[in-house]
Amino acid sequence: MLKNKTYRSTCPLTSLLDIIGDKWSLIIIRDLFMGKNTYGQFLNSPEGISTNILADRLKLMKNNELISYVYKEYNKKVKYYYLTNKGIDLYPIICEMMLWSDKHLKFKEMHPLGLQSIKSIKESGIELEIKETKNSYLKTRSELLKIL
Amino acid sequence: MLKNKTYRSTCPLTSLLDIIGDKWSLIIIRDLFMGKNTYGQFLNSPEGISTNILADRLKLMKNNELISYVYKEYNKKVKYYYLTNKGIDLYPIICEMMLWSDKHLKFKEMHPLGLQSIKSIKESGIELEIKETKNSYLKTRSELLKIL
DNA sequence: TTTTTTACTTGTTTTTTGCAATTGATTTTT
DNA sequence: AAAAATCAATTGCAAAAAACAAGTAAAAAA
C-alpha cells in the first residue's frame, strides 16, 4: 500500500501532492464527476487501472476524506462511491489541468469530460462551469444518499 | 529513469498527469516561480528531493518543454533553468492546488510561495494574481536570457 | 597548482506499480 | 435450495521507480 504518513513540508502545493500526487487518483475523481461510482465502473475506464491500485487509491482517498461510499439497501455487495465536499473542491484543479492540455497538447479525439468541460469553459467561462458542475454533482450525490 | 513513452488515453487530464503526475515535478516548477533556477537551489528546498530524482525530473521536464536552461558566459558549469511559456501556464493549476490546501488542510506555518500567493488571491482575486505572477516571471526570465 | 564548488552519476535497498490468477461473499439463475 | 455467475477485492510475483549513500568529473576559486 502506498503510504502517506506525513507531509513533506509546510507548502500547500506539496501537501496536496502528498495526497493526490500520483498517476491515478485524479482519474478516479474525474470518473466520479462523470457519474461513475462503483469499483467495476472505475475499472472500465480507458486508462486501464489495475485492480490492486484501484483498491488502494479508493482506500487512501477515503482515508483522506476526498471520497466516501454507501451501500444500497437491496445490495450488500456493491459500494457506491461519492465525492465529499473536499473532493468536489478538486474540480477547479481538474479544469485548469484540462485547459492546459487543450492549449498545449494535440488531440485527435478527446475524452467526453474533457470535450464537454472545455467547450463549456470556452463558452461561458471557467467560474460558471465550476459552479454548474458542482451543483450538478451535488444533485447526483443527494439522490444517491437519499436512497440508502 | 521514469519513462514517459505514450499517453494512456485521450483525456486531457490524464495526458497532463502523464507529464507531471508525480510527487516532485510541480515542486520544481514552484521553485522556479520562486526565483530559484539552479540544481543546487532546487536541492535546498525543504522537501529534500534526492539528487538522482532531481536530475531525472529536470531532464524529463526539459524534454517535455516545460523548462529549459542557459549558461552564463562567464560560467560553463552552472545551468540556469527557466520556465518556458508552457511551463508558465502551469501556474493556474498550482494556484488552485494551493487554494484547495488552504481551505482544507491546517497549517501552523506556511511556505513563502503559498503564503504570498494565497494572500494575494484573497485580496485581489485569482485572475489578477495569475496575471501578475506571469508578468513578473516573464521579466525575470528576460533578464536571464539577455545576459547570455 | 591545489582546493573547493557544483552538477551530476552509480550502486544498492526499499517501495511502488503492473500483471495474472484467485478468493470469498453476495446475487442471480435454475 | 442448489448451482452458476457476478463483483469487489486480495495475493504473489516480476518489473519499475524512489530513496539513500557514496563517488566522480569538470570547472571555478583560492
PDB file of N, CA, C and O (backbone and C1' of nucleotides) in Angstrom, chain C residues 4-20:
ATOM      1  P    DT C   4      39.606  22.859   0.817  1.00  0.00           P
ATOM      2  O5'  DT C   4      38.408  23.410  -0.085  1.00  0.00           O
ATOM      3  C5'  DT C   4      38.440  24.776  -0.512  1.00  0.00           C
ATOM      4  C4'  DT C   4      37.326  25.019  -1.504  1.00  0.00           C
ATOM      5  C3'  DT C   4      35.993  24.405  -1.098  1.00  0.00           C
ATOM      6  O3'  DT C   4      35.023  25.425  -1.169  1.00  0.00           O
ATOM      7  C1'  DT C   4      36.513  23.850  -3.338  1.00  0.00           C
ATOM      8  P    DT C   5      33.547  25.224  -0.620  1.00  0.00           P
ATOM      9  O5'  DT C   5      32.676  25.366  -1.950  1.00  0.00           O
ATOM     10  C5'  DT C   5      33.057  26.330  -2.925  1.00  0.00           C
ATOM     11  C4'  DT C   5      32.441  25.956  -4.258  1.00  0.00           C
ATOM     12  C3'  DT C   5      30.992  25.496  -4.179  1.00  0.00           C
ATOM     13  O3'  DT C   5      30.244  26.357  -5.024  1.00  0.00           O
ATOM     14  C1'  DT C   5      32.270  24.046  -5.550  1.00  0.00           C
ATOM     15  P    DT C   6      28.672  26.384  -5.033  1.00  0.00           P
ATOM     16  O5'  DT C   6      28.295  25.379  -6.200  1.00  0.00           O
ATOM     17  C5'  DT C   6      28.774  25.625  -7.506  1.00  0.00           C
ATOM     18  C4'  DT C   6      28.483  24.415  -8.357  1.00  0.00           C
ATOM     19  C3'  DT C   6      27.106  23.802  -8.131  1.00  0.00           C
ATOM     20  O3'  DT C   6      26.321  24.100  -9.265  1.00  0.00           O
ATOM     21  C1'  DT C   6      28.797  22.160  -8.403  1.00  0.00           C
ATOM     22  P    DA C   7      24.796  23.666  -9.400  1.00  0.00           P
ATOM     23  O5'  DA C   7      24.917  22.423 -10.381  1.00  0.00           O
ATOM     24  C5'  DA C   7      25.578  22.579 -11.626  1.00  0.00           C
ATOM     25  C4'  DA C   7      25.819  21.214 -12.235  1.00  0.00           C
ATOM     26  C3'  DA C   7      24.558  20.362 -12.406  1.00  0.00           C
ATOM     27  O3'  DA C   7      24.620  19.703 -13.666  1.00  0.00           O
ATOM     28  C1'  DA C   7      26.150  19.177 -11.159  1.00  0.00           C
ATOM     29  P    DC C   8      23.248  19.058 -14.267  1.00  0.00           P
ATOM     30  O5'  DC C   8      22.892  17.915 -13.206  1.00  0.00           O
ATOM     31  C5'  DC C   8      22.844  16.567 -13.632  1.00  0.00           C
ATOM     32  C4'  DC C   8      24.209  15.915 -13.415  1.00  0.00           C
ATOM     33  C3'  DC C   8      24.134  14.416 -13.456  1.00  0.00           C
ATOM     34  O3'  DC C   8      24.439  13.975 -14.770  1.00  0.00           O
ATOM     35  C1'  DC C   8      25.591  15.212 -11.718  1.00  0.00           C
ATOM     36  P    DT C   9      23.785  12.564 -15.197  1.00  0.00           P
ATOM     37  O5'  DT C   9      24.730  11.488 -14.492  1.00  0.00           O
ATOM     38  C5'  DT C   9      26.127  11.508 -14.740  1.00  0.00           C
ATOM     39  C4'  DT C   9      26.765  10.358 -13.966  1.00  0.00           C
ATOM     40  C3'  DT C   9      26.067   9.018 -14.155  1.00  0.00           C
ATOM     41  O3'  DT C   9      27.070   8.061 -14.460  1.00  0.00           O
ATOM     42  C1'  DT C   9      26.268   9.516 -11.851  1.00  0.00           C
ATOM     43  P    DT C  10      26.607   6.566 -14.876  1.00  0.00           P
ATOM     44  O5'  DT C  10      26.939   5.706 -13.574  1.00  0.00           O
ATOM     45  C5'  DT C  10      28.071   5.996 -12.786  1.00  0.00           C
ATOM     46  C4'  DT C  10      28.051   5.134 -11.530  1.00  0.00           C
ATOM     47  C3'  DT C  10      27.316   3.796 -11.676  1.00  0.00           C
ATOM     48  O3'  DT C  10      28.161   2.769 -11.172  1.00  0.00           O
ATOM     49  C1'  DT C  10      26.483   4.986  -9.812  1.00  0.00           C
ATOM     50  P    DG C  11      27.795   1.221 -11.329  1.00  0.00           P
ATOM     51  O5'  DG C  11      27.305   0.886  -9.855  1.00  0.00           O
ATOM     52  C5'  DG C  11      28.144   1.215  -8.734  1.00  0.00           C
ATOM     53  C4'  DG C  11      27.444   0.812  -7.455  1.00  0.00           C
ATOM     54  C3'  DG C  11      26.650  -0.491  -7.553  1.00  0.00           C
ATOM     55  O3'  DG C  11      26.878  -1.244  -6.370  1.00  0.00           O
ATOM     56  C1'  DG C  11      25.217   1.262  -6.846  1.00  0.00           C
ATOM     57  P    DT C  12      26.279  -2.706  -6.210  1.00  0.00           P
ATOM     58  O5'  DT C  12      25.200  -2.497  -5.056  1.00  0.00           O
ATOM     59  C5'  DT C  12      25.559  -1.764  -3.879  1.00  0.00           C
ATOM     60  C4'  DT C  12      24.325  -1.485  -3.050  1.00  0.00           C
ATOM     61  C3'  DT C  12      23.337  -2.655  -2.966  1.00  0.00           C
ATOM     62  O3'  DT C  12      23.081  -2.941  -1.604  1.00  0.00           O
ATOM     63  C1'  DT C  12      22.212  -0.650  -3.512  1.00  0.00           C
ATOM     64  P    DT C  13      22.152  -4.170  -1.167  1.00  0.00           P
ATOM     65  O5'  DT C  13      20.852  -3.430  -0.584  1.00  0.00           O
ATOM     66  C5'  DT C  13      21.015  -2.418   0.401  1.00  0.00           C
ATOM     67  C4'  DT C  13      19.703  -1.676   0.588  1.00  0.00           C
ATOM     68  C3'  DT C  13      18.504  -2.583   0.901  1.00  0.00           C
ATOM     69  O3'  DT C  13      17.855  -2.043   2.043  1.00  0.00           O
ATOM     70  C1'  DT C  13      17.990  -1.132  -0.898  1.00  0.00           C
ATOM     71  P    DT C  14      16.589  -2.784   2.713  1.00  0.00           P
ATOM     72  O5'  DT C  14      15.379  -1.880   2.212  1.00  0.00           O
ATOM     73  C5'  DT C  14      15.424  -0.477   2.453  1.00  0.00           C
ATOM     74  C4'  DT C  14      14.272   0.174   1.730  1.00  0.00           C
ATOM     75  C3'  DT C  14      12.907  -0.480   2.016  1.00  0.00           C
ATOM     76  O3'  DT C  14      12.049   0.553   2.452  1.00  0.00           O
ATOM     77  C1'  DT C  14      13.234  -0.179  -0.316  1.00  0.00           C
ATOM     78  P    DT C  15      10.542   0.268   2.895  1.00  0.00           P
ATOM     79  O5'  DT C  15       9.717   0.792   1.637  1.00  0.00           O
ATOM     80  C5'  DT C  15       9.994   2.098   1.131  1.00  0.00           C
ATOM     81  C4'  DT C  15       9.274   2.285  -0.179  1.00  0.00           C
ATOM     82  C3'  DT C  15       7.800   1.885  -0.144  1.00  0.00           C
ATOM     83  O3'  DT C  15       7.075   3.038  -0.545  1.00  0.00           O
ATOM     84  C1'  DT C  15       8.873   1.000  -2.064  1.00  0.00           C
ATOM     85  P    DT C  16       5.483   3.044  -0.607  1.00  0.00           P
ATOM     86  O5'  DT C  16       5.203   2.811  -2.166  1.00  0.00           O
ATOM     87  C5'  DT C  16       5.790   3.697  -3.109  1.00  0.00           C
ATOM     88  C4'  DT C  16       5.520   3.185  -4.505  1.00  0.00           C
ATOM     89  C3'  DT C  16       4.049   2.842  -4.781  1.00  0.00           C
ATOM     90  O3'  DT C  16       3.627   3.654  -5.862  1.00  0.00           O
ATOM     91  C1'  DT C  16       5.500   1.134  -5.576  1.00  0.00           C
ATOM     92  P    DT C  17       2.215   3.521  -6.526  1.00  0.00           P
ATOM     93  O5'  DT C  17       2.514   2.538  -7.750  1.00  0.00           O
ATOM     94  C5'  DT C  17       3.409   2.959  -8.774  1.00  0.00           C
ATOM     95  C4'  DT C  17       3.548   1.867  -9.804  1.00  0.00           C
ATOM     96  C3'  DT C  17       2.248   1.458 -10.489  1.00  0.00           C
ATOM     97  O3'  DT C  17       2.449   1.630 -11.878  1.00  0.00           O
ATOM     98  C1'  DT C  17       3.476  -0.444  -9.774  1.00  0.00           C
ATOM     99  P    DG C  18       1.267   1.354 -12.913  1.00  0.00           P
ATOM    100  O5'  DG C  18       1.527  -0.156 -13.312  1.00  0.00           O
ATOM    101  C5'  DG C  18       2.776  -0.516 -13.882  1.00  0.00           C
ATOM    102  C4'  DG C  18       2.699  -1.945 -14.369  1.00  0.00           C
ATOM    103  C3'  DG C  18       1.370  -2.328 -15.026  1.00  0.00           C
ATOM    104  O3'  DG C  18       1.695  -3.130 -16.144  1.00  0.00           O
ATOM    105  C1'  DG C  18       1.799  -3.773 -13.192  1.00  0.00           C
ATOM    106  P    DC C  19       0.612  -3.570 -17.207  1.00  0.00           P
ATOM    107  O5'  DC C  19       0.356  -5.105 -16.839  1.00  0.00           O
ATOM    108  C5'  DC C  19       1.458  -6.026 -16.816  1.00  0.00           C
ATOM    109  C4'  DC C  19       1.028  -7.315 -16.182  1.00  0.00           C
ATOM    110  C3'  DC C  19      -0.362  -7.814 -16.593  1.00  0.00           C
ATOM    111  O3'  DC C  19      -0.197  -9.039 -17.280  1.00  0.00           O
ATOM    112  C1'  DC C  19       0.024  -8.085 -14.266  1.00  0.00           C
ATOM    113  P    DA C  20      -1.444  -9.756 -17.997  1.00  0.00           P
ATOM    114  O5'  DA C  20      -1.598 -11.069 -17.107  1.00  0.00           O
ATOM    115  C5'  DA C  20      -0.434 -11.681 -16.548  1.00  0.00           C
ATOM    116  C4'  DA C  20      -0.858 -12.768 -15.587  1.00  0.00           C
ATOM    117  C3'  DA C  20      -2.196 -13.429 -15.942  1.00  0.00           C
ATOM    118  O3'  DA C  20      -2.068 -14.828 -15.816  1.00  0.00           O
ATOM    119  C1'  DA C  20      -2.299 -12.536 -13.753  1.00  0.00           C
TER     120       DA C  20
END
